[in-house]
Coordinates of C-alpha atoms in Angstrom, one line a residue:
Chain J
V1 CA 0.0 0.0 0.0
S2 CA 1.1 3.6 -0.5
G3 CA 0.4 4.1 3.1
G4 CA -0.2 1.3 5.5
A5 CA -3.0 -1.2 5.8
E6 CA -3.1 -1.6 9.6
W7 CA -6.4 0.1 10.2
V8 CA -9.8 -1.6 9.7
H9 CA -13.2 -0.1 10.2
L10 CA -15.5 -2.6 11.9
D11 CA -19.1 -1.7 12.8
G12 CA -18.4 2.0 12.8
R13 CA -15.2 2.0 14.7
L14 CA -11.6 2.2 13.5
M15 CA -9.3 -0.4 15.0
R16 CA -6.0 -2.1 14.4
A17 CA -6.4 -4.8 11.8
R18 CA -5.3 -7.5 14.2
E19 CA -8.1 -6.5 16.5
A20 CA -10.8 -6.7 13.8
R21 CA -12.5 -10.0 14.4
L22 CA -15.9 -11.5 14.0
S23 CA -17.5 -14.4 15.7
V24 CA -17.0 -17.8 14.1
L25 CA -20.8 -18.1 14.3
D26 CA -21.3 -15.2 11.9
R27 CA -23.3 -16.5 9.0
G28 CA -21.0 -14.6 6.7
L29 CA -18.3 -17.0 7.6
L30 CA -20.5 -20.1 8.1
Y31 CA -22.4 -19.8 4.9
G32 CA -20.9 -17.0 2.8
D33 CA -24.1 -15.1 3.7
G34 CA -23.0 -11.5 3.0
L35 CA -21.9 -9.1 0.3
F36 CA -19.0 -7.0 -0.6
E37 CA -17.9 -4.1 -2.8
T38 CA -14.4 -3.3 -3.9
L39 CA -13.3 0.2 -5.1
R40 CA -10.1 1.5 -6.5
V41 CA -8.5 4.3 -4.6
A42 CA -6.5 6.6 -6.9
D43 CA -4.8 9.7 -5.6
G44 CA -6.8 9.1 -2.5
R45 CA -10.1 9.3 -4.3
L46 CA -12.9 6.9 -5.2
F47 CA -14.7 6.4 -8.5
R48 CA -18.5 6.2 -8.2
L49 CA -18.8 5.4 -4.5
E50 CA -22.5 6.1 -4.8
A51 CA -23.0 3.5 -7.5
H52 CA -21.3 0.9 -5.4
L53 CA -23.5 1.7 -2.4
E54 CA -26.5 1.6 -4.7
R55 CA -25.5 -1.9 -6.0
L56 CA -24.8 -3.1 -2.4
A57 CA -28.3 -2.0 -1.4
A58 CA -29.9 -3.6 -4.4
S59 CA -28.0 -6.9 -3.8
A60 CA -28.9 -6.8 -0.1
A61 CA -32.6 -6.4 -1.0
R62 CA -32.4 -9.5 -3.2
I63 CA -31.1 -11.7 -0.4
D64 CA -33.2 -10.0 2.3
L65 CA -30.1 -8.8 4.1
P66 CA -31.0 -5.7 6.1
L67 CA -28.5 -2.9 5.9
P68 CA -29.3 -1.0 9.1
W69 CA -26.8 1.8 8.4
P70 CA -27.5 5.0 6.7
R71 CA -25.6 5.2 3.4
D72 CA -23.6 8.2 4.8
T73 CA -22.3 6.0 7.6
L74 CA -20.9 3.5 5.2
A75 CA -19.4 6.2 3.0
A76 CA -17.9 7.9 6.0
A77 CA -16.4 4.6 7.2
I78 CA -14.8 4.1 3.8
Q79 CA -13.3 7.6 3.8
E80 CA -12.0 7.3 7.4
T81 CA -10.4 4.0 6.5
I82 CA -8.6 5.5 3.5
R83 CA -7.4 8.4 5.7
A84 CA -6.3 6.3 8.6
N85 CA -4.2 4.1 6.3
R86 CA -3.0 7.1 4.3
V87 CA -3.9 5.2 1.1
R88 CA -3.1 7.1 -2.1
G89 CA -3.4 4.2 -4.4
G90 CA -4.9 0.8 -3.7
A91 CA -8.2 -0.9 -3.3
I92 CA -10.8 -0.6 -0.6
R93 CA -13.3 -3.2 0.3
L94 CA -16.6 -2.8 2.1
T95 CA -18.0 -6.1 3.4
V96 CA -21.4 -6.8 5.0
T97 CA -22.2 -10.0 6.8
R98 CA -25.5 -11.4 8.0
G99 CA -24.2 -11.7 11.6
E100 CA -24.9 -14.3 14.2
G101 CA -28.3 -15.9 14.2
P102 CA -29.7 -19.1 15.5
P103 CA -27.2 -21.8 14.6
G104 CA -27.9 -24.0 11.6
P105 CA -28.8 -23.0 8.0
E106 CA -32.6 -22.9 8.7
S107 CA -33.1 -19.5 10.0
D108 CA -31.4 -16.1 10.2
A109 CA -34.0 -14.5 12.4
D110 CA -32.5 -12.1 14.9
S111 CA -29.1 -12.0 13.3
E112 CA -27.5 -8.5 13.4
P113 CA -25.5 -7.6 10.4
H114 CA -21.9 -6.4 10.6
F115 CA -19.9 -4.3 8.2
F116 CA -16.2 -3.7 7.9
V117 CA -13.9 -1.8 5.6
T118 CA -10.4 -3.0 4.7
V119 CA -7.8 -1.7 2.3
R120 CA -5.1 -3.4 0.2
P121 CA -2.2 -2.3 -1.9
A122 CA -2.5 -1.4 -5.5
T123 CA -1.5 -4.3 -7.7
P124 CA 1.0 -3.3 -10.3
A125 CA -0.7 -2.1 -13.4
V126 CA -0.3 -4.6 -16.3
A127 CA -0.2 -3.7 -20.0
A128 CA -2.3 -6.7 -21.0
I129 CA -3.3 -10.1 -19.7
T130 CA -3.6 -13.6 -21.0
L131 CA -6.9 -15.4 -20.5
A132 CA -7.6 -19.1 -20.2
V133 CA -11.1 -20.5 -20.5
A134 CA -11.4 -22.1 -17.1
G135 CA -14.1 -22.6 -14.5
R136 CA -17.8 -23.0 -14.7
H137 CA -19.5 -19.8 -13.7
P138 CA -21.7 -20.4 -10.7
R139 CA -24.6 -18.3 -11.9
T140 CA -26.5 -18.4 -8.7
F141 CA -30.1 -17.9 -9.0
V142 CA -29.5 -14.5 -7.6
P143 CA -27.5 -13.5 -10.6
G144 CA -25.2 -10.5 -10.4
I145 CA -24.9 -10.1 -6.6
K146 CA -21.4 -9.9 -5.3
S147 CA -21.7 -12.3 -2.4
L148 CA -19.1 -13.7 -0.1
C149 CA -19.4 -17.0 -2.1
F150 CA -16.4 -16.2 -4.2
L151 CA -14.5 -19.6 -4.2
P152 CA -15.5 -20.6 -7.7
F153 CA -13.8 -17.5 -9.0
L154 CA -10.7 -18.1 -6.9
Q155 CA -10.6 -21.6 -8.2
A156 CA -11.0 -20.6 -11.8
R157 CA -8.2 -18.1 -11.5
R158 CA -6.0 -20.7 -9.8
E159 CA -6.6 -23.2 -12.5
A160 CA -5.8 -20.6 -15.2
R161 CA -2.6 -19.6 -13.4
R162 CA -1.5 -23.2 -13.0
R163 CA -1.8 -23.5 -16.7
G164 CA 0.4 -20.4 -17.2
F165 CA -2.3 -17.8 -17.9
D166 CA -3.0 -14.6 -15.9
D167 CA -6.7 -15.0 -15.4
A168 CA -9.7 -17.2 -16.2
L169 CA -12.7 -16.6 -18.4
L170 CA -15.6 -18.4 -16.6
T171 CA -18.3 -19.9 -18.8
A172 CA -21.8 -21.2 -18.2
E173 CA -24.0 -23.2 -20.6
G174 CA -21.9 -22.5 -23.6
A175 CA -21.6 -18.7 -22.9
A176 CA -18.7 -16.6 -21.7
V177 CA -19.7 -14.8 -18.5
E178 CA -16.9 -12.9 -17.0
A179 CA -13.3 -13.2 -15.7
S180 CA -12.5 -14.0 -12.1
T181 CA -12.7 -10.4 -10.9
A182 CA -13.7 -8.5 -14.0
N183 CA -16.3 -8.1 -16.7
L184 CA -15.5 -9.0 -20.3
F185 CA -15.8 -6.9 -23.5
I186 CA -15.0 -8.0 -27.0
V187 CA -14.6 -5.9 -30.1
R188 CA -16.0 -7.2 -33.4
Q189 CA -16.4 -5.2 -36.6
G190 CA -15.8 -2.0 -34.6
A191 CA -18.6 -2.7 -32.1
L192 CA -18.5 -3.6 -28.5
W193 CA -20.1 -6.8 -27.1
T194 CA -20.4 -7.7 -23.5
P195 CA -22.4 -10.5 -21.8
D196 CA -25.8 -9.3 -20.8
L197 CA -26.7 -9.4 -17.1
E198 CA -28.8 -12.5 -17.6
S199 CA -25.6 -14.3 -18.2
G200 CA -25.0 -14.1 -14.4
C201 CA -22.1 -11.6 -14.6
L202 CA -21.7 -8.9 -12.1
P203 CA -23.3 -5.6 -13.0
G204 CA -19.9 -4.0 -12.9
I205 CA -19.6 -0.3 -12.2
T206 CA -16.8 0.0 -14.7
R207 CA -18.7 -2.1 -17.2
A208 CA -21.6 0.4 -16.9
A209 CA -19.2 3.3 -17.3
I210 CA -17.8 1.8 -20.5
L211 CA -21.3 1.3 -21.9
E212 CA -22.1 4.9 -21.1
I213 CA -18.9 6.2 -22.7
A214 CA -19.6 4.0 -25.8
R215 CA -23.1 5.5 -26.1
R216 CA -21.7 9.0 -25.7
V217 CA -19.1 8.6 -28.4
Q218 CA -21.3 6.5 -30.6
V219 CA -19.3 3.3 -30.6
P220 CA -22.0 0.6 -31.1
A221 CA -22.3 -1.6 -28.0
R222 CA -24.5 -4.6 -27.3
E223 CA -25.3 -6.5 -24.1
A224 CA -26.2 -10.0 -25.2
P225 CA -25.0 -13.6 -24.7
V226 CA -21.5 -14.2 -25.9
P227 CA -21.0 -17.7 -27.1
V228 CA -17.8 -19.3 -25.8
R229 CA -16.1 -19.5 -29.2
L230 CA -16.6 -15.8 -29.9
P231 CA -14.0 -14.1 -27.8
G232 CA -11.4 -16.1 -29.7
E233 CA -12.7 -14.7 -33.0
A234 CA -12.8 -11.1 -31.8
R235 CA -10.4 -8.4 -33.0
E236 CA -9.9 -7.1 -29.5
A237 CA -11.0 -7.9 -26.0
F238 CA -10.6 -6.2 -22.6
L239 CA -11.6 -6.7 -19.0
T240 CA -13.2 -4.0 -16.8
S241 CA -13.2 -3.9 -13.0
S242 CA -13.3 -1.2 -10.3
V243 CA -9.9 -2.2 -9.0
A244 CA -8.0 -2.6 -12.3
G245 CA -10.0 -0.3 -14.6
V246 CA -9.8 -1.3 -18.3
V247 CA -7.3 -4.0 -19.0
P248 CA -6.5 -5.3 -22.5
V249 CA -6.6 -9.0 -23.2
A250 CA -3.5 -10.1 -25.0
S251 CA -4.6 -13.6 -25.8
L252 CA -7.3 -16.2 -25.2
E253 CA -6.1 -19.7 -24.6
G254 CA -2.8 -18.7 -26.2
A255 CA -4.3 -17.3 -29.4
P256 CA -3.4 -13.5 -29.6
L257 CA -6.2 -11.1 -30.2
P258 CA -5.4 -9.9 -33.8
G259 CA -6.3 -6.3 -33.2
G260 CA -3.6 -5.9 -30.6
A261 CA -3.6 -5.3 -26.8
P262 CA -4.6 -2.6 -26.6
G263 CA -6.2 -2.5 -30.0
P264 CA -7.4 0.8 -31.4
V265 CA -10.9 0.6 -30.0
T266 CA -9.7 -0.5 -26.5
R267 CA -7.0 2.2 -26.5
R268 CA -9.6 4.9 -27.3
L269 CA -11.9 3.6 -24.5
I270 CA -9.1 3.6 -22.0
T271 CA -8.4 7.2 -22.8
L272 CA -12.0 8.1 -22.5
Y273 CA -12.4 6.1 -19.3
N274 CA -9.4 7.7 -17.7
A275 CA -10.7 11.1 -18.6
C276 CA -14.1 10.2 -17.1
V277 CA -12.4 9.1 -13.8
A278 CA -10.3 12.3 -13.7
E279 CA -13.3 14.5 -14.4
E280 CA -15.5 13.0 -11.7
A281 CA -12.6 13.2 -9.2
A282 CA -12.1 16.9 -10.0
Chain L
V1 CA -29.5 -28.3 22.6
S2 CA -29.7 -31.2 25.0
G3 CA -26.7 -29.7 26.8
G4 CA -25.5 -26.2 26.1
A5 CA -23.8 -24.7 23.1
E6 CA -21.5 -22.3 24.8
W7 CA -18.2 -24.0 24.0
V8 CA -16.4 -23.8 20.7
H9 CA -13.2 -25.5 19.7
L10 CA -11.0 -23.1 17.8
D11 CA -7.5 -24.1 16.5
G12 CA -7.2 -26.8 19.1
R13 CA -8.5 -25.0 22.1
L14 CA -11.9 -25.0 23.8
M15 CA -13.2 -21.6 24.5
R16 CA -16.5 -19.8 25.3
A17 CA -18.5 -19.3 22.1
R18 CA -18.4 -15.5 22.5
E19 CA -14.6 -15.6 22.5
A20 CA -14.3 -17.7 19.4
R21 CA -13.4 -15.1 16.7
L22 CA -11.5 -15.0 13.5
S23 CA -9.9 -12.1 11.7
V24 CA -12.1 -10.2 9.2
L25 CA -9.2 -10.8 6.9
D26 CA -9.6 -14.5 6.9
R27 CA -10.2 -15.7 3.4
G28 CA -12.9 -18.0 4.7
L29 CA -14.9 -14.9 5.5
L30 CA -13.8 -12.7 2.6
Y31 CA -14.2 -15.2 -0.2
G32 CA -16.0 -18.3 1.3
D33 CA -12.6 -20.0 0.9
G34 CA -13.0 -22.9 3.2
L35 CA -14.9 -26.2 3.9
F36 CA -17.2 -27.7 6.4
E37 CA -18.7 -31.0 7.6
T38 CA -21.8 -31.4 9.7
L39 CA -22.6 -34.5 11.6
R40 CA -25.5 -35.6 13.7
V41 CA -24.9 -36.3 17.4
A42 CA -27.3 -39.0 18.6
D43 CA -27.0 -40.2 22.2
G44 CA -23.7 -38.4 22.2
R45 CA -22.4 -40.5 19.3
L46 CA -21.4 -39.7 15.8
F47 CA -22.1 -41.6 12.6
R48 CA -19.2 -42.3 10.3
L49 CA -16.9 -39.5 11.5
E50 CA -14.1 -41.1 9.5
A51 CA -16.0 -40.8 6.3
H52 CA -16.6 -37.1 7.0
L53 CA -12.9 -36.5 7.7
E54 CA -12.1 -38.4 4.5
R55 CA -14.5 -36.3 2.5
L56 CA -13.0 -33.1 4.1
A57 CA -9.5 -34.2 3.1
A58 CA -10.6 -35.0 -0.4
S59 CA -12.4 -31.7 -0.8
A60 CA -9.4 -29.8 0.6
A61 CA -7.1 -31.5 -1.9
R62 CA -9.3 -30.3 -4.7
I63 CA -9.1 -26.7 -3.7
D64 CA -5.5 -26.9 -2.6
L65 CA -6.4 -26.1 1.0
P66 CA -3.7 -27.5 3.3
L67 CA -5.0 -29.3 6.4
P68 CA -2.0 -29.1 8.7
W69 CA -3.7 -31.1 11.5
P70 CA -3.5 -34.8 11.9
R71 CA -6.9 -36.4 11.5
D72 CA -6.8 -37.5 15.1
T73 CA -6.6 -33.8 16.2
L74 CA -9.7 -33.0 14.3
A75 CA -11.5 -36.0 15.7
A76 CA -10.5 -35.2 19.2
A77 CA -11.6 -31.6 18.9
I78 CA -15.0 -32.8 17.8
Q79 CA -15.3 -35.2 20.7
E80 CA -14.1 -32.6 23.2
T81 CA -16.7 -30.1 21.9
I82 CA -19.5 -32.6 22.3
R83 CA -18.4 -33.4 25.8
A84 CA -17.9 -29.8 26.8
N85 CA -21.4 -28.9 25.7
R86 CA -22.8 -32.1 27.1
V87 CA -24.5 -32.7 23.7
R88 CA -26.7 -35.8 23.6
G89 CA -28.6 -34.9 20.5
G90 CA -27.9 -32.2 18.0
A91 CA -25.5 -31.4 15.2
I92 CA -21.8 -30.7 15.2
R93 CA -20.0 -28.8 12.6
L94 CA -16.3 -28.8 11.7
T95 CA -15.3 -25.7 9.7
V96 CA -11.9 -25.1 8.0
T97 CA -10.9 -21.7 6.6
R98 CA -8.0 -20.7 4.4
G99 CA -6.8 -18.2 7.0
E100 CA -5.3 -14.8 6.4
G101 CA -3.2 -14.2 3.4
P102 CA -2.0 -11.3 1.4
P103 CA -5.1 -9.1 0.9
G104 CA -6.9 -9.4 -2.4
P105 CA -8.2 -12.4 -4.3
E106 CA -5.0 -12.9 -6.2
S107 CA -3.0 -15.0 -3.9
D108 CA -3.4 -17.1 -0.8
A109 CA 0.3 -17.7 -0.3
D110 CA 1.4 -17.9 3.3
S111 CA -2.1 -18.1 4.7
E112 CA -2.5 -20.3 7.7
P113 CA -5.7 -22.3 7.9
H114 CA -7.9 -22.3 10.9
F115 CA -10.4 -24.9 12.1
F116 CA -13.2 -24.7 14.5
V117 CA -16.0 -26.9 15.9
T118 CA -19.4 -25.7 16.8
V119 CA -22.6 -27.4 18.0
R120 CA -26.2 -26.7 17.5
P121 CA -29.5 -28.1 18.9
A122 CA -31.3 -31.0 17.3
T123 CA -34.0 -29.7 15.0
P124 CA -37.3 -31.4 15.8
A125 CA -37.7 -34.6 13.8
V126 CA -40.3 -34.2 11.0
A127 CA -42.5 -37.0 9.7
A128 CA -42.2 -35.8 6.1
I129 CA -41.5 -32.5 4.3
T130 CA -42.9 -30.7 1.3
L131 CA -40.5 -29.7 -1.5
A132 CA -40.7 -26.8 -3.9
V133 CA -38.6 -26.7 -7.1
A134 CA -36.6 -23.5 -6.3
G135 CA -33.1 -22.3 -6.9
R136 CA -30.6 -22.9 -9.6
H137 CA -27.9 -25.3 -8.3
P138 CA -24.6 -23.5 -8.3
R139 CA -22.7 -26.6 -9.6
T140 CA -19.3 -25.0 -9.1
F141 CA -16.6 -26.5 -11.2
V142 CA -15.4 -28.2 -8.2
P143 CA -18.6 -30.3 -7.9
G144 CA -19.4 -32.0 -4.7
I145 CA -17.2 -30.0 -2.3
K146 CA -19.0 -28.7 0.8
S147 CA -17.5 -25.2 0.8
L148 CA -18.4 -22.1 2.8
C149 CA -20.1 -20.7 -0.3
F150 CA -23.6 -21.8 0.8
L151 CA -25.7 -18.8 0.0
P152 CA -27.4 -20.3 -3.1
F153 CA -28.7 -23.1 -0.9
L154 CA -29.9 -20.7 1.8
Q155 CA -31.6 -18.6 -0.8
A156 CA -33.3 -21.5 -2.5
R157 CA -34.6 -22.7 0.9
R158 CA -35.8 -19.2 1.7
E159 CA -37.7 -18.9 -1.6
A160 CA -39.3 -22.3 -0.9
R161 CA -40.4 -21.3 2.5
R162 CA -41.7 -18.0 1.4
R163 CA -43.9 -20.0 -1.0
G164 CA -45.1 -22.2 1.9
F165 CA -42.9 -25.3 1.3
D166 CA -40.5 -26.8 3.8
D167 CA -37.4 -27.0 1.5
A168 CA -36.2 -26.5 -2.0
L169 CA -35.1 -28.9 -4.7
L170 CA -32.4 -27.2 -6.6
T171 CA -31.9 -27.9 -10.3
A172 CA -29.3 -27.3 -12.9
E173 CA -29.6 -27.6 -16.6
G174 CA -32.9 -29.4 -16.5
A175 CA -31.9 -31.9 -13.8
A176 CA -32.8 -32.2 -10.2
V177 CA -29.6 -32.0 -8.1
E178 CA -30.3 -31.9 -4.4
A179 CA -32.3 -30.2 -1.7
S180 CA -30.8 -27.2 0.2
T181 CA -29.1 -29.4 2.8
A182 CA -29.8 -33.0 1.7
N183 CA -29.5 -35.4 -1.2
L184 CA -32.5 -36.6 -3.1
F185 CA -33.7 -40.1 -3.8
I186 CA -36.8 -41.1 -5.7
V187 CA -38.5 -44.5 -5.9
R188 CA -39.8 -45.7 -9.3
Q189 CA -41.0 -49.1 -10.1
G190 CA -39.5 -50.4 -6.8
A191 CA -36.1 -49.0 -7.7
L192 CA -34.1 -46.2 -6.2
W193 CA -32.8 -43.4 -8.3
T194 CA -30.5 -40.6 -7.1
P195 CA -28.7 -37.9 -9.0
D196 CA -25.2 -39.0 -9.9
L197 CA -22.2 -37.1 -8.5
E198 CA -21.6 -35.5 -11.9
S199 CA -24.9 -33.6 -11.2
G200 CA -22.9 -31.5 -8.8
C201 CA -24.6 -32.8 -5.7
L202 CA -22.7 -33.4 -2.5
P203 CA -21.3 -36.9 -2.1
G204 CA -23.4 -37.3 1.0
I205 CA -22.4 -39.7 3.7
T206 CA -26.0 -40.8 4.3
R207 CA -26.5 -41.0 0.6
A208 CA -23.6 -43.4 0.4
A209 CA -25.0 -45.4 3.4
I210 CA -28.4 -45.7 1.7
L211 CA -26.8 -46.9 -1.5
E212 CA -24.8 -49.5 0.5
I213 CA -27.9 -50.7 2.2
A214 CA -29.8 -50.9 -1.0
R215 CA -27.1 -53.0 -2.5
R216 CA -27.0 -55.3 0.5
V217 CA -30.8 -55.9 0.5
Q218 CA -30.9 -56.0 -3.3
V219 CA -33.1 -53.0 -3.8
P220 CA -32.1 -51.9 -7.3
A221 CA -30.5 -48.4 -7.2
R222 CA -29.0 -46.2 -9.8
E223 CA -27.0 -43.1 -9.7
A224 CA -27.8 -41.2 -12.9
P225 CA -29.1 -37.8 -14.0
V226 CA -32.7 -37.2 -12.7
P227 CA -34.6 -35.0 -15.2
V228 CA -36.5 -32.3 -13.3
R229 CA -40.0 -33.7 -14.2
L230 CA -39.2 -37.1 -12.8
P231 CA -39.5 -36.6 -9.0
G232 CA -43.1 -35.5 -9.6
E233 CA -43.7 -38.8 -11.4
A234 CA -42.1 -41.0 -8.7
R235 CA -44.0 -43.2 -6.3
E236 CA -42.0 -42.1 -3.3
A237 CA -39.2 -39.7 -2.6
F238 CA -36.9 -39.0 0.3
L239 CA -34.0 -36.8 1.4
T240 CA -30.9 -37.9 3.1
S241 CA -28.5 -35.9 5.2
S242 CA -26.2 -36.4 8.1
V243 CA -28.1 -34.1 10.3
A244 CA -31.7 -35.3 9.6
G245 CA -31.1 -38.8 8.4
V246 CA -33.7 -40.1 6.0
V247 CA -36.7 -37.8 5.6
P248 CA -39.7 -38.7 3.4
V249 CA -40.9 -36.2 0.9
A250 CA -44.7 -35.7 1.2
S251 CA -45.2 -33.6 -1.9
L252 CA -43.3 -31.9 -4.7
E253 CA -44.7 -28.5 -5.7
G254 CA -47.9 -29.4 -3.9
A255 CA -48.4 -32.8 -5.7
P256 CA -48.4 -35.6 -3.1
L257 CA -46.1 -38.5 -3.8
P258 CA -48.6 -41.3 -4.5
G259 CA -46.8 -44.0 -2.7
G260 CA -47.1 -42.2 0.7
A261 CA -44.6 -40.5 3.0
P262 CA -43.0 -42.7 4.0
G263 CA -44.0 -45.1 1.3
P264 CA -43.1 -48.8 1.8
V265 CA -39.7 -48.6 0.2
T266 CA -38.7 -45.5 2.1
R267 CA -40.1 -47.0 5.4
R268 CA -38.0 -50.1 4.9
L269 CA -34.9 -48.1 4.2
I270 CA -35.4 -45.9 7.3
T271 CA -35.6 -49.1 9.4
L272 CA -32.4 -50.5 7.8
Y273 CA -30.7 -47.1 8.1
N274 CA -31.6 -46.8 11.8
A275 CA -30.3 -50.3 12.4
C276 CA -27.1 -49.5 10.6
V277 CA -26.6 -46.3 12.7
A278 CA -27.3 -48.2 15.9
E279 CA -25.0 -51.1 15.0
E280 CA -22.1 -48.8 14.2
A281 CA -22.6 -46.9 17.4
A282 CA -22.6 -50.1 19.4

């Protein structure tokens, strides 16, 4: 971290990371019953915090997870954690857990949710990454929520790395869904194509920003199922995530994207995206 | 609980439940990166503890989760937790988490796993349950491991209960997979049929016991994909789980199983299963 990572905000209070602990009976730990949001911190600032808190609230509603804190409280905790750790560049994560309830999966009545905020260092920026097709996307029947049930993504990524690739493209029922921690875009015939939300992918904040930018500058863009074979036939491909921004895909299963990494469309979008981030931070 | 539930075993030490806490940076909490096993305690005894520890070890190998404790250590912790809480009847859960590692999903190098053992009360035995078809089975690409990523099952169950049913039958790609915390068996033409492990269902310890018993008493049994429409056309159906044993299904989506609950085949298997449990405990 540029700045330390020793402070954690837990339930409204800043504390040393080593003191930030939750009960082993928290359903977030026992069952992955909770949600999280991760945001990039750049020059000490956040991109679209409101959109993240909005997505958190929408996801919580879908799993009947009460969020008993005013949104301002969560936003303040995030800002305080950034300040306490003197983070200039890195990532910040807000996690919400269901809390302790009656033991057993049957009921979560009377559980009291917890929230905590943690930071981590910026990962070195990469020029482009290699993708393997690895991992079945879990496509829970609550598609698009960012729950604590993240193991399938970790495993897909691990499999990809074991095979010498940087990241995994997870698939479901013959369609490409997303990478382990990022949404996928491909470029074909000058147009953008990204899996629709029905695919089960996360409704990414950066994904939405790219779609907005494309609309604004009249680059055609569609959200629709992406058959697994298509990314390999694209001119260009890139990933989007809050933490890493827009990252060109150099190759898929070893086959280079012919348009380059970044190709011309991706390069243009990176420039526009960076301008958008800078403008909103101003 | 028959007996209290105030003692928890954490990393080899018995402590008050309220003192049993893990770091919010444990990957078990952040990503659901961990495993668990649940066993029924009946008259203070466990059924097939070895098989559970075996499954845990097999699952851990599949997600590259080191289990640095001799199996005896885990078994002893379980027994000590039962004794400390004076549990005669209830359920005991062994949980393993990846531990704290470098922050971020990228790497779990240097993380040190934790384990803990918790108990919970026996849920009242039910004569038979009603099932709804609810929830897409997550079918992670590591099928059959019992990971901390349990939210899809909780959600499916919640949806079923909201609709007035007791539990959910989760499906994937047109096939019935399992209930939220139990394997599914159906009885057709005097024969048993249960989804094969390729379906993504958990390799249940009780499921295996029922298959063993069926083989022994020459009830034909097959493990094969179960199309979603079939359970509704079965004579009988039942669920199996370590915690609840064999539980007859009274109806599926409101349509009663015509053979009864329990029907004759289910009733016979319950008797044989109870005898098997009693014999192994002797």
